[in-house]
Amino acid sequence: MIIDIPEGEEPIGYVWGRMVPGIGVAAAALSLSVYEHTTLGLREFEAARLRIAQINGCLFCLDWRTERDGTKVEEEFAGAVAGWRTAAAFDDRTRLAAEYAERYALDHHGLDDAFWARMTAHYSQVEIVELSMSIGSWLAFGRLNHVLGIDSVCALPGH
């Protein structure tokens, strides 16, 4: 881990909330907002979130499952997200969410007219903006957690 965490401190809470409170608290508010205010369905939301977690390699993010009204995606869902191109259990919106997340993270210059035609056939402009902001949040903050090694501490038992 790159950052020294004082004994007894929870790593993410310490780095995000105590080390740089003027930035970290605002970042945490954005991070929480994508969960609290989403209008996207759970499967498409989780497909995009998990694809970013897989790309970032954030152990905390990979282990996390979003819950809505007591419901989470099935255990096999993360594996299906990794193989989103051929996942039989995905509808068009879920598959597009995983594809968009991957391309947003790895090939944003390659988002061409053909992709946007498929995207706008299944998502409203409001949903595209919401998904884009969510993906941006997960990309930035999951990567931050992984790069600084915070995720490895959080993935240990008891954290």
Short mmCIF file of N, CA, C and O in Angstrom, two decimals, residues 7-112:
data_model
loop_
_atom_site.label_atom_id
_atom_site.label_comp_id
_atom_site.label_asym_id
_atom_site.label_seq_id
_atom_site.Cartn_x
_atom_site.Cartn_y
_atom_site.Cartn_z
N GLU A 7 -3.15 3.07 12.69
CA GLU A 7 -3.79 1.94 13.37
C GLU A 7 -5.22 2.31 13.77
O GLU A 7 -5.47 3.40 14.30
N GLY A 8 -6.14 1.41 13.47
CA GLY A 8 -7.53 1.61 13.86
C GLY A 8 -8.36 2.41 12.88
O GLY A 8 -9.57 2.54 13.06
N GLU A 9 -7.75 2.96 11.85
CA GLU A 9 -8.50 3.74 10.85
C GLU A 9 -8.96 2.83 9.72
O GLU A 9 -8.23 1.94 9.29
N GLU A 10 -10.15 3.07 9.24
CA GLU A 10 -10.67 2.37 8.07
C GLU A 10 -10.04 3.04 6.85
O GLU A 10 -10.13 4.26 6.71
N PRO A 11 -9.36 2.28 5.97
CA PRO A 11 -8.56 2.88 4.89
C PRO A 11 -9.31 3.85 3.97
O PRO A 11 -8.84 4.96 3.74
N ILE A 12 -10.44 3.45 3.42
CA ILE A 12 -11.14 4.33 2.49
C ILE A 12 -11.65 5.57 3.22
O ILE A 12 -11.51 6.69 2.74
N GLY A 13 -12.22 5.40 4.39
CA GLY A 13 -12.70 6.54 5.17
C GLY A 13 -11.59 7.50 5.53
O GLY A 13 -11.76 8.73 5.47
N TYR A 14 -10.43 6.97 5.85
CA TYR A 14 -9.29 7.81 6.22
C TYR A 14 -8.79 8.61 5.01
O TYR A 14 -8.64 9.83 5.06
N VAL A 15 -8.54 7.90 3.90
CA VAL A 15 -7.99 8.57 2.71
C VAL A 15 -9.00 9.55 2.13
O VAL A 15 -8.67 10.70 1.83
N TRP A 16 -10.23 9.13 1.99
CA TRP A 16 -11.25 9.96 1.35
C TRP A 16 -11.77 11.07 2.26
O TRP A 16 -12.14 12.13 1.78
N GLY A 17 -11.82 10.83 3.54
CA GLY A 17 -12.46 11.78 4.43
C GLY A 17 -11.54 12.60 5.30
O GLY A 17 -11.83 13.75 5.61
N ARG A 18 -10.42 12.02 5.69
CA ARG A 18 -9.58 12.70 6.67
C ARG A 18 -8.31 13.29 6.06
O ARG A 18 -7.85 14.32 6.53
N MET A 19 -7.73 12.65 5.06
CA MET A 19 -6.47 13.14 4.52
C MET A 19 -6.65 14.44 3.74
O MET A 19 -5.85 15.35 3.89
N VAL A 20 -7.64 14.48 2.89
CA VAL A 20 -7.90 15.66 2.05
C VAL A 20 -9.39 16.00 2.12
O VAL A 20 -10.12 15.84 1.15
N PRO A 21 -9.84 16.48 3.25
CA PRO A 21 -11.29 16.64 3.45
C PRO A 21 -11.96 17.57 2.44
O PRO A 21 -13.12 17.35 2.08
N GLY A 22 -11.26 18.57 1.96
CA GLY A 22 -11.87 19.48 0.99
C GLY A 22 -12.13 18.83 -0.35
O GLY A 22 -13.06 19.21 -1.07
N ILE A 23 -11.34 17.83 -0.69
CA ILE A 23 -11.50 17.11 -1.96
C ILE A 23 -12.20 15.78 -1.74
O ILE A 23 -13.14 15.42 -2.44
N GLY A 24 -11.72 15.05 -0.75
CA GLY A 24 -12.22 13.70 -0.50
C GLY A 24 -13.70 13.64 -0.18
O GLY A 24 -14.41 12.76 -0.65
N VAL A 25 -14.18 14.58 0.62
CA VAL A 25 -15.60 14.59 0.98
C VAL A 25 -16.45 14.87 -0.26
O VAL A 25 -17.50 14.25 -0.46
N ALA A 26 -16.00 15.79 -1.10
CA ALA A 26 -16.73 16.08 -2.34
C ALA A 26 -16.70 14.86 -3.28
O ALA A 26 -17.72 14.52 -3.90
N ALA A 27 -15.55 14.19 -3.37
CA ALA A 27 -15.45 13.00 -4.20
C ALA A 27 -16.36 11.90 -3.67
O ALA A 27 -17.05 11.22 -4.44
N ALA A 28 -16.39 11.74 -2.36
CA ALA A 28 -17.26 10.73 -1.76
C ALA A 28 -18.73 11.05 -2.03
O ALA A 28 -19.53 10.14 -2.28
N ALA A 29 -19.09 12.33 -1.99
CA ALA A 29 -20.47 12.72 -2.28
C ALA A 29 -20.84 12.34 -3.71
O ALA A 29 -21.95 11.83 -3.96
N LEU A 30 -19.96 12.58 -4.67
CA LEU A 30 -20.22 12.18 -6.05
C LEU A 30 -20.32 10.66 -6.14
O LEU A 30 -21.24 10.13 -6.76
N SER A 31 -19.39 9.98 -5.50
CA SER A 31 -19.38 8.53 -5.54
C SER A 31 -20.70 7.95 -5.01
O SER A 31 -21.28 7.04 -5.60
N LEU A 32 -21.19 8.49 -3.91
CA LEU A 32 -22.45 8.02 -3.34
C LEU A 32 -23.66 8.43 -4.17
O LEU A 32 -24.65 7.69 -4.24
N SER A 33 -23.59 9.58 -4.80
CA SER A 33 -24.72 10.08 -5.60
C SER A 33 -25.11 9.15 -6.72
O SER A 33 -26.30 9.00 -7.03
N VAL A 34 -24.14 8.50 -7.36
CA VAL A 34 -24.49 7.62 -8.47
C VAL A 34 -25.30 6.42 -8.00
O VAL A 34 -26.05 5.84 -8.79
N TYR A 35 -25.15 6.05 -6.74
CA TYR A 35 -25.95 4.96 -6.18
C TYR A 35 -27.31 5.46 -5.69
O TYR A 35 -28.33 4.80 -5.87
N GLU A 36 -27.32 6.61 -5.06
CA GLU A 36 -28.54 7.13 -4.44
C GLU A 36 -29.54 7.72 -5.44
O GLU A 36 -30.73 7.72 -5.18
N HIS A 37 -29.06 8.21 -6.56
CA HIS A 37 -29.95 8.93 -7.48
C HIS A 37 -30.08 8.29 -8.86
O HIS A 37 -30.62 8.91 -9.77
N THR A 38 -29.61 7.07 -8.99
CA THR A 38 -29.68 6.44 -10.30
C THR A 38 -31.12 6.13 -10.71
O THR A 38 -31.96 5.83 -9.86
N THR A 39 -31.37 6.23 -11.99
CA THR A 39 -32.65 5.81 -12.55
C THR A 39 -32.47 4.55 -13.39
O THR A 39 -33.44 4.02 -13.93
N LEU A 40 -31.23 4.09 -13.51
CA LEU A 40 -30.92 2.92 -14.32
C LEU A 40 -31.33 1.64 -13.60
O LEU A 40 -31.29 1.56 -12.37
N GLY A 41 -31.67 0.62 -14.38
CA GLY A 41 -32.00 -0.68 -13.81
C GLY A 41 -30.77 -1.29 -13.15
O GLY A 41 -29.63 -1.00 -13.52
N LEU A 42 -30.99 -2.17 -12.18
CA LEU A 42 -29.90 -2.77 -11.42
C LEU A 42 -28.93 -3.54 -12.32
O LEU A 42 -27.72 -3.41 -12.17
N ARG A 43 -29.41 -4.30 -13.26
CA ARG A 43 -28.52 -5.13 -14.09
C ARG A 43 -27.64 -4.27 -14.99
O ARG A 43 -26.45 -4.52 -15.11
N GLU A 44 -28.20 -3.25 -15.62
CA GLU A 44 -27.37 -2.41 -16.49
C GLU A 44 -26.39 -1.57 -15.66
O GLU A 44 -25.25 -1.37 -16.04
N PHE A 45 -26.85 -1.10 -14.50
CA PHE A 45 -26.00 -0.35 -13.57
C PHE A 45 -24.81 -1.22 -13.14
O PHE A 45 -23.65 -0.80 -13.22
N GLU A 46 -25.10 -2.44 -12.70
CA GLU A 46 -24.05 -3.34 -12.23
C GLU A 46 -23.16 -3.82 -13.37
O GLU A 46 -21.97 -4.05 -13.17
N ALA A 47 -23.71 -3.98 -14.57
CA ALA A 47 -22.87 -4.40 -15.70
C ALA A 47 -21.80 -3.35 -15.98
O ALA A 47 -20.62 -3.68 -16.17
N ALA A 48 -22.19 -2.09 -15.99
CA ALA A 48 -21.22 -1.02 -16.22
C ALA A 48 -20.25 -0.91 -15.05
O ALA A 48 -19.03 -0.80 -15.24
N ARG A 49 -20.77 -0.95 -13.82
CA ARG A 49 -19.92 -0.79 -12.63
C ARG A 49 -18.90 -1.93 -12.54
O ARG A 49 -17.72 -1.70 -12.31
N LEU A 50 -19.36 -3.15 -12.72
CA LEU A 50 -18.45 -4.29 -12.63
C LEU A 50 -17.43 -4.31 -13.76
O LEU A 50 -16.28 -4.71 -13.55
N ARG A 51 -17.83 -3.87 -14.96
CA ARG A 51 -16.85 -3.86 -16.05
C ARG A 51 -15.73 -2.88 -15.73
O ARG A 51 -14.56 -3.16 -15.97
N ILE A 52 -16.07 -1.72 -15.16
CA ILE A 52 -15.05 -0.77 -14.75
C ILE A 52 -14.20 -1.36 -13.63
O ILE A 52 -12.97 -1.23 -13.62
N ALA A 53 -14.82 -2.03 -12.67
CA ALA A 53 -14.07 -2.67 -11.58
C ALA A 53 -13.08 -3.70 -12.14
O ALA A 53 -11.93 -3.78 -11.68
N GLN A 54 -13.51 -4.46 -13.14
CA GLN A 54 -12.63 -5.45 -13.75
C GLN A 54 -11.46 -4.77 -14.46
O GLN A 54 -10.32 -5.21 -14.36
N ILE A 55 -11.73 -3.70 -15.16
CA ILE A 55 -10.67 -2.97 -15.88
C ILE A 55 -9.72 -2.32 -14.90
O ILE A 55 -8.50 -2.39 -15.06
N ASN A 56 -10.26 -1.69 -13.84
CA ASN A 56 -9.43 -1.03 -12.84
C ASN A 56 -8.65 -2.03 -11.98
O ASN A 56 -7.59 -1.71 -11.46
N GLY A 57 -9.20 -3.20 -11.78
CA GLY A 57 -8.59 -4.17 -10.88
C GLY A 57 -8.79 -3.83 -9.42
O GLY A 57 -8.08 -4.34 -8.56
N CYS A 58 -9.75 -2.98 -9.11
CA CYS A 58 -10.02 -2.58 -7.72
C CYS A 58 -10.67 -3.73 -6.97
O CYS A 58 -11.80 -4.12 -7.28
N LEU A 59 -9.95 -4.29 -6.01
CA LEU A 59 -10.45 -5.45 -5.27
C LEU A 59 -11.72 -5.14 -4.49
O LEU A 59 -12.64 -5.94 -4.43
N PHE A 60 -11.76 -3.96 -3.88
CA PHE A 60 -12.95 -3.53 -3.15
C PHE A 60 -14.15 -3.45 -4.10
O PHE A 60 -15.24 -3.95 -3.80
N CYS A 61 -13.95 -2.84 -5.25
CA CYS A 61 -15.02 -2.66 -6.24
C CYS A 61 -15.47 -4.01 -6.82
O CYS A 61 -16.66 -4.21 -7.09
N LEU A 62 -14.53 -4.91 -7.03
CA LEU A 62 -14.87 -6.23 -7.56
C LEU A 62 -15.69 -7.03 -6.56
O LEU A 62 -16.55 -7.82 -6.96
N ASP A 63 -15.44 -6.83 -5.29
CA ASP A 63 -16.14 -7.57 -4.25
C ASP A 63 -17.52 -6.97 -3.95
O ASP A 63 -18.41 -7.66 -3.46
N TRP A 64 -17.70 -5.69 -4.24
CA TRP A 64 -18.94 -4.96 -3.94
C TRP A 64 -20.07 -5.41 -4.87
O TRP A 64 -19.85 -5.65 -6.06
N ARG A 65 -21.29 -5.52 -4.34
CA ARG A 65 -22.48 -5.71 -5.16
C ARG A 65 -23.52 -4.69 -4.71
O ARG A 65 -23.86 -4.62 -3.53
N THR A 66 -24.01 -3.92 -5.65
CA THR A 66 -25.04 -2.94 -5.36
C THR A 66 -26.32 -3.67 -4.99
O THR A 66 -26.69 -4.65 -5.65
N GLU A 67 -26.98 -3.18 -3.97
CA GLU A 67 -28.24 -3.77 -3.53
C GLU A 67 -29.35 -2.73 -3.67
O GLU A 67 -29.17 -1.58 -3.31
N ARG A 68 -30.47 -3.18 -4.20
CA ARG A 68 -31.66 -2.33 -4.30
C ARG A 68 -32.86 -3.10 -3.79
O ARG A 68 -33.16 -4.17 -4.31
N ASP A 69 -33.51 -2.54 -2.81
CA ASP A 69 -34.70 -3.16 -2.24
C ASP A 69 -34.47 -4.62 -1.87
O ASP A 69 -35.30 -5.50 -2.13
N GLY A 70 -33.30 -4.90 -1.31
CA GLY A 70 -32.96 -6.25 -0.89
C GLY A 70 -32.52 -7.18 -2.00
O GLY A 70 -32.32 -8.37 -1.78
N THR A 71 -32.35 -6.66 -3.20
CA THR A 71 -31.98 -7.47 -4.36
C THR A 71 -30.59 -7.11 -4.85
O THR A 71 -30.24 -5.94 -4.95
N LYS A 72 -29.80 -8.14 -5.16
CA LYS A 72 -28.50 -7.98 -5.80
C LYS A 72 -28.50 -8.86 -7.05
O LYS A 72 -29.32 -9.77 -7.18
N VAL A 73 -27.55 -8.60 -7.95
CA VAL A 73 -27.41 -9.47 -9.11
C VAL A 73 -26.91 -10.83 -8.65
O VAL A 73 -26.31 -10.96 -7.59
N GLU A 74 -27.16 -11.85 -9.47
CA GLU A 74 -26.76 -13.21 -9.13
C GLU A 74 -25.24 -13.35 -9.07
O GLU A 74 -24.52 -12.55 -9.66
N GLU A 75 -24.77 -14.38 -8.38
CA GLU A 75 -23.33 -14.59 -8.18
C GLU A 75 -22.57 -14.70 -9.50
O GLU A 75 -21.44 -14.24 -9.60
N GLU A 76 -23.19 -15.29 -10.50
CA GLU A 76 -22.52 -15.51 -11.80
C GLU A 76 -22.44 -14.24 -12.65
O GLU A 76 -21.83 -14.24 -13.71
N PHE A 77 -23.05 -13.17 -12.20
CA PHE A 77 -23.16 -11.96 -13.00
C PHE A 77 -21.80 -11.37 -13.36
O PHE A 77 -21.59 -10.95 -14.49
N ALA A 78 -20.86 -11.34 -12.41
CA ALA A 78 -19.54 -10.76 -12.68
C ALA A 78 -18.83 -11.51 -13.82
O ALA A 78 -18.20 -10.89 -14.67
N GLY A 79 -18.94 -12.82 -13.83
CA GLY A 79 -18.36 -13.60 -14.92
C GLY A 79 -19.01 -13.29 -16.24
O GLY A 79 -18.34 -13.20 -17.28
N ALA A 80 -20.32 -13.10 -16.22
CA ALA A 80 -21.04 -12.74 -17.44
C ALA A 80 -20.61 -11.37 -17.93
O ALA A 80 -20.48 -11.15 -19.14
N VAL A 81 -20.36 -10.45 -17.01
CA VAL A 81 -19.91 -9.11 -17.40
C VAL A 81 -18.55 -9.19 -18.10
O VAL A 81 -18.33 -8.52 -19.11
N ALA A 82 -17.66 -10.01 -17.59
CA ALA A 82 -16.35 -10.17 -18.23
C ALA A 82 -16.49 -10.68 -19.67
O ALA A 82 -15.71 -10.32 -20.54
N GLY A 83 -17.51 -11.50 -19.91
CA GLY A 83 -17.78 -12.01 -21.25
C GLY A 83 -19.03 -11.40 -21.86
O GLY A 83 -19.83 -12.10 -22.48
N TRP A 84 -19.18 -10.10 -21.68
CA TRP A 84 -20.42 -9.40 -22.07
C TRP A 84 -20.79 -9.60 -23.54
O TRP A 84 -21.96 -9.58 -23.89
N ARG A 85 -19.81 -9.81 -24.40
CA ARG A 85 -20.11 -9.93 -25.83
C ARG A 85 -21.01 -11.13 -26.13
O ARG A 85 -21.81 -11.10 -27.06
N THR A 86 -20.85 -12.21 -25.35
CA THR A 86 -21.59 -13.44 -25.62
C THR A 86 -22.48 -13.89 -24.47
O THR A 86 -23.05 -14.98 -24.53
N ALA A 87 -22.61 -13.09 -23.42
CA ALA A 87 -23.41 -13.47 -22.25
C ALA A 87 -24.87 -13.66 -22.64
O ALA A 87 -25.55 -12.72 -23.02
N ALA A 88 -25.35 -14.88 -22.53
CA ALA A 88 -26.72 -15.20 -22.93
C ALA A 88 -27.76 -14.53 -22.02
O ALA A 88 -28.87 -14.26 -22.46
N ALA A 89 -27.40 -14.27 -20.79
CA ALA A 89 -28.36 -13.73 -19.82
C ALA A 89 -28.55 -12.21 -19.94
O ALA A 89 -29.33 -11.64 -19.19
N PHE A 90 -27.86 -11.58 -20.88
CA PHE A 90 -27.93 -10.12 -21.00
C PHE A 90 -28.91 -9.69 -22.08
O PHE A 90 -28.89 -10.22 -23.19
N ASP A 91 -29.73 -8.71 -21.73
CA ASP A 91 -30.56 -8.07 -22.75
C ASP A 91 -29.70 -6.99 -23.42
O ASP A 91 -28.54 -6.77 -23.05
N ASP A 92 -30.27 -6.31 -24.41
CA ASP A 92 -29.50 -5.32 -25.17
C ASP A 92 -28.99 -4.18 -24.29
O ASP A 92 -27.85 -3.74 -24.45
N ARG A 93 -29.81 -3.71 -23.36
CA ARG A 93 -29.39 -2.59 -22.50
C ARG A 93 -28.22 -3.00 -21.59
O ARG A 93 -27.28 -2.24 -21.40
N THR A 94 -28.29 -4.20 -21.02
CA THR A 94 -27.23 -4.66 -20.13
C THR A 94 -25.93 -4.85 -20.90
O THR A 94 -24.86 -4.43 -20.47
N ARG A 95 -26.02 -5.45 -22.07
CA ARG A 95 -24.84 -5.67 -22.90
C ARG A 95 -24.23 -4.32 -23.31
O ARG A 95 -23.02 -4.13 -23.26
N LEU A 96 -25.07 -3.38 -23.71
CA LEU A 96 -24.58 -2.05 -24.09
C LEU A 96 -23.93 -1.32 -22.91
O LEU A 96 -22.94 -0.62 -23.09
N ALA A 97 -24.47 -1.49 -21.72
CA ALA A 97 -23.88 -0.85 -20.53
C ALA A 97 -22.47 -1.37 -20.29
O ALA A 97 -21.55 -0.59 -20.02
N ALA A 98 -22.28 -2.68 -20.40
CA ALA A 98 -20.95 -3.26 -20.22
C ALA A 98 -20.01 -2.81 -21.35
O ALA A 98 -18.85 -2.45 -21.11
N GLU A 99 -20.51 -2.81 -22.57
CA GLU A 99 -19.69 -2.36 -23.70
C GLU A 99 -19.29 -0.90 -23.55
O GLU A 99 -18.14 -0.52 -23.76
N TYR A 100 -20.26 -0.05 -23.20
CA TYR A 100 -19.98 1.37 -23.04
C TYR A 100 -18.94 1.60 -21.95
O TYR A 100 -18.00 2.37 -22.13
N ALA A 101 -19.08 0.91 -20.83
CA ALA A 101 -18.10 1.04 -19.75
C ALA A 101 -16.70 0.67 -20.23
O ALA A 101 -15.73 1.40 -19.98
N GLU A 102 -16.60 -0.43 -20.94
CA GLU A 102 -15.29 -0.88 -21.44
C GLU A 102 -14.71 0.13 -22.43
O GLU A 102 -13.54 0.51 -22.32
N ARG A 103 -15.51 0.56 -23.35
CA ARG A 103 -15.02 1.50 -24.37
C ARG A 103 -14.73 2.87 -23.77
O ARG A 103 -13.77 3.53 -24.17
N TYR A 104 -15.53 3.31 -22.81
CA TYR A 104 -15.31 4.58 -22.12
C TYR A 104 -13.94 4.55 -21.45
O TYR A 104 -13.20 5.52 -21.49
N ALA A 105 -13.61 3.42 -20.83
CA ALA A 105 -12.34 3.29 -20.10
C ALA A 105 -11.14 3.04 -21.00
O ALA A 105 -10.05 3.53 -20.71
N LEU A 106 -11.33 2.30 -22.07
CA LEU A 106 -10.19 1.84 -22.87
C LEU A 106 -10.11 2.41 -24.28
O LEU A 106 -9.03 2.35 -24.89
N ASP A 107 -11.21 2.92 -24.81
CA ASP A 107 -11.19 3.38 -26.21
C ASP A 107 -12.24 4.46 -26.44
O ASP A 107 -13.03 4.38 -27.38
N HIS A 108 -12.23 5.48 -25.62
CA HIS A 108 -13.26 6.52 -25.75
C HIS A 108 -13.17 7.26 -27.08
O HIS A 108 -14.17 7.77 -27.56
N HIS A 109 -12.01 7.30 -27.71
CA HIS A 109 -11.89 7.92 -29.03
C HIS A 109 -12.56 7.06 -30.12
O HIS A 109 -12.87 7.57 -31.20
N GLY A 110 -12.78 5.81 -29.82
CA GLY A 110 -13.38 4.90 -30.79
C GLY A 110 -14.90 4.81 -30.71
O GLY A 110 -15.50 3.99 -31.39
N LEU A 111 -15.52 5.64 -29.88
CA LEU A 111 -16.98 5.65 -29.79
C LEU A 111 -17.53 6.35 -31.03
O LEU A 111 -17.64 7.56 -31.08
N ASP A 112 -17.86 5.55 -32.03
CA ASP A 112 -18.23 6.07 -33.34
C ASP A 112 -19.75 6.18 -33.51
O ASP A 112 -20.52 5.84 -32.61
#
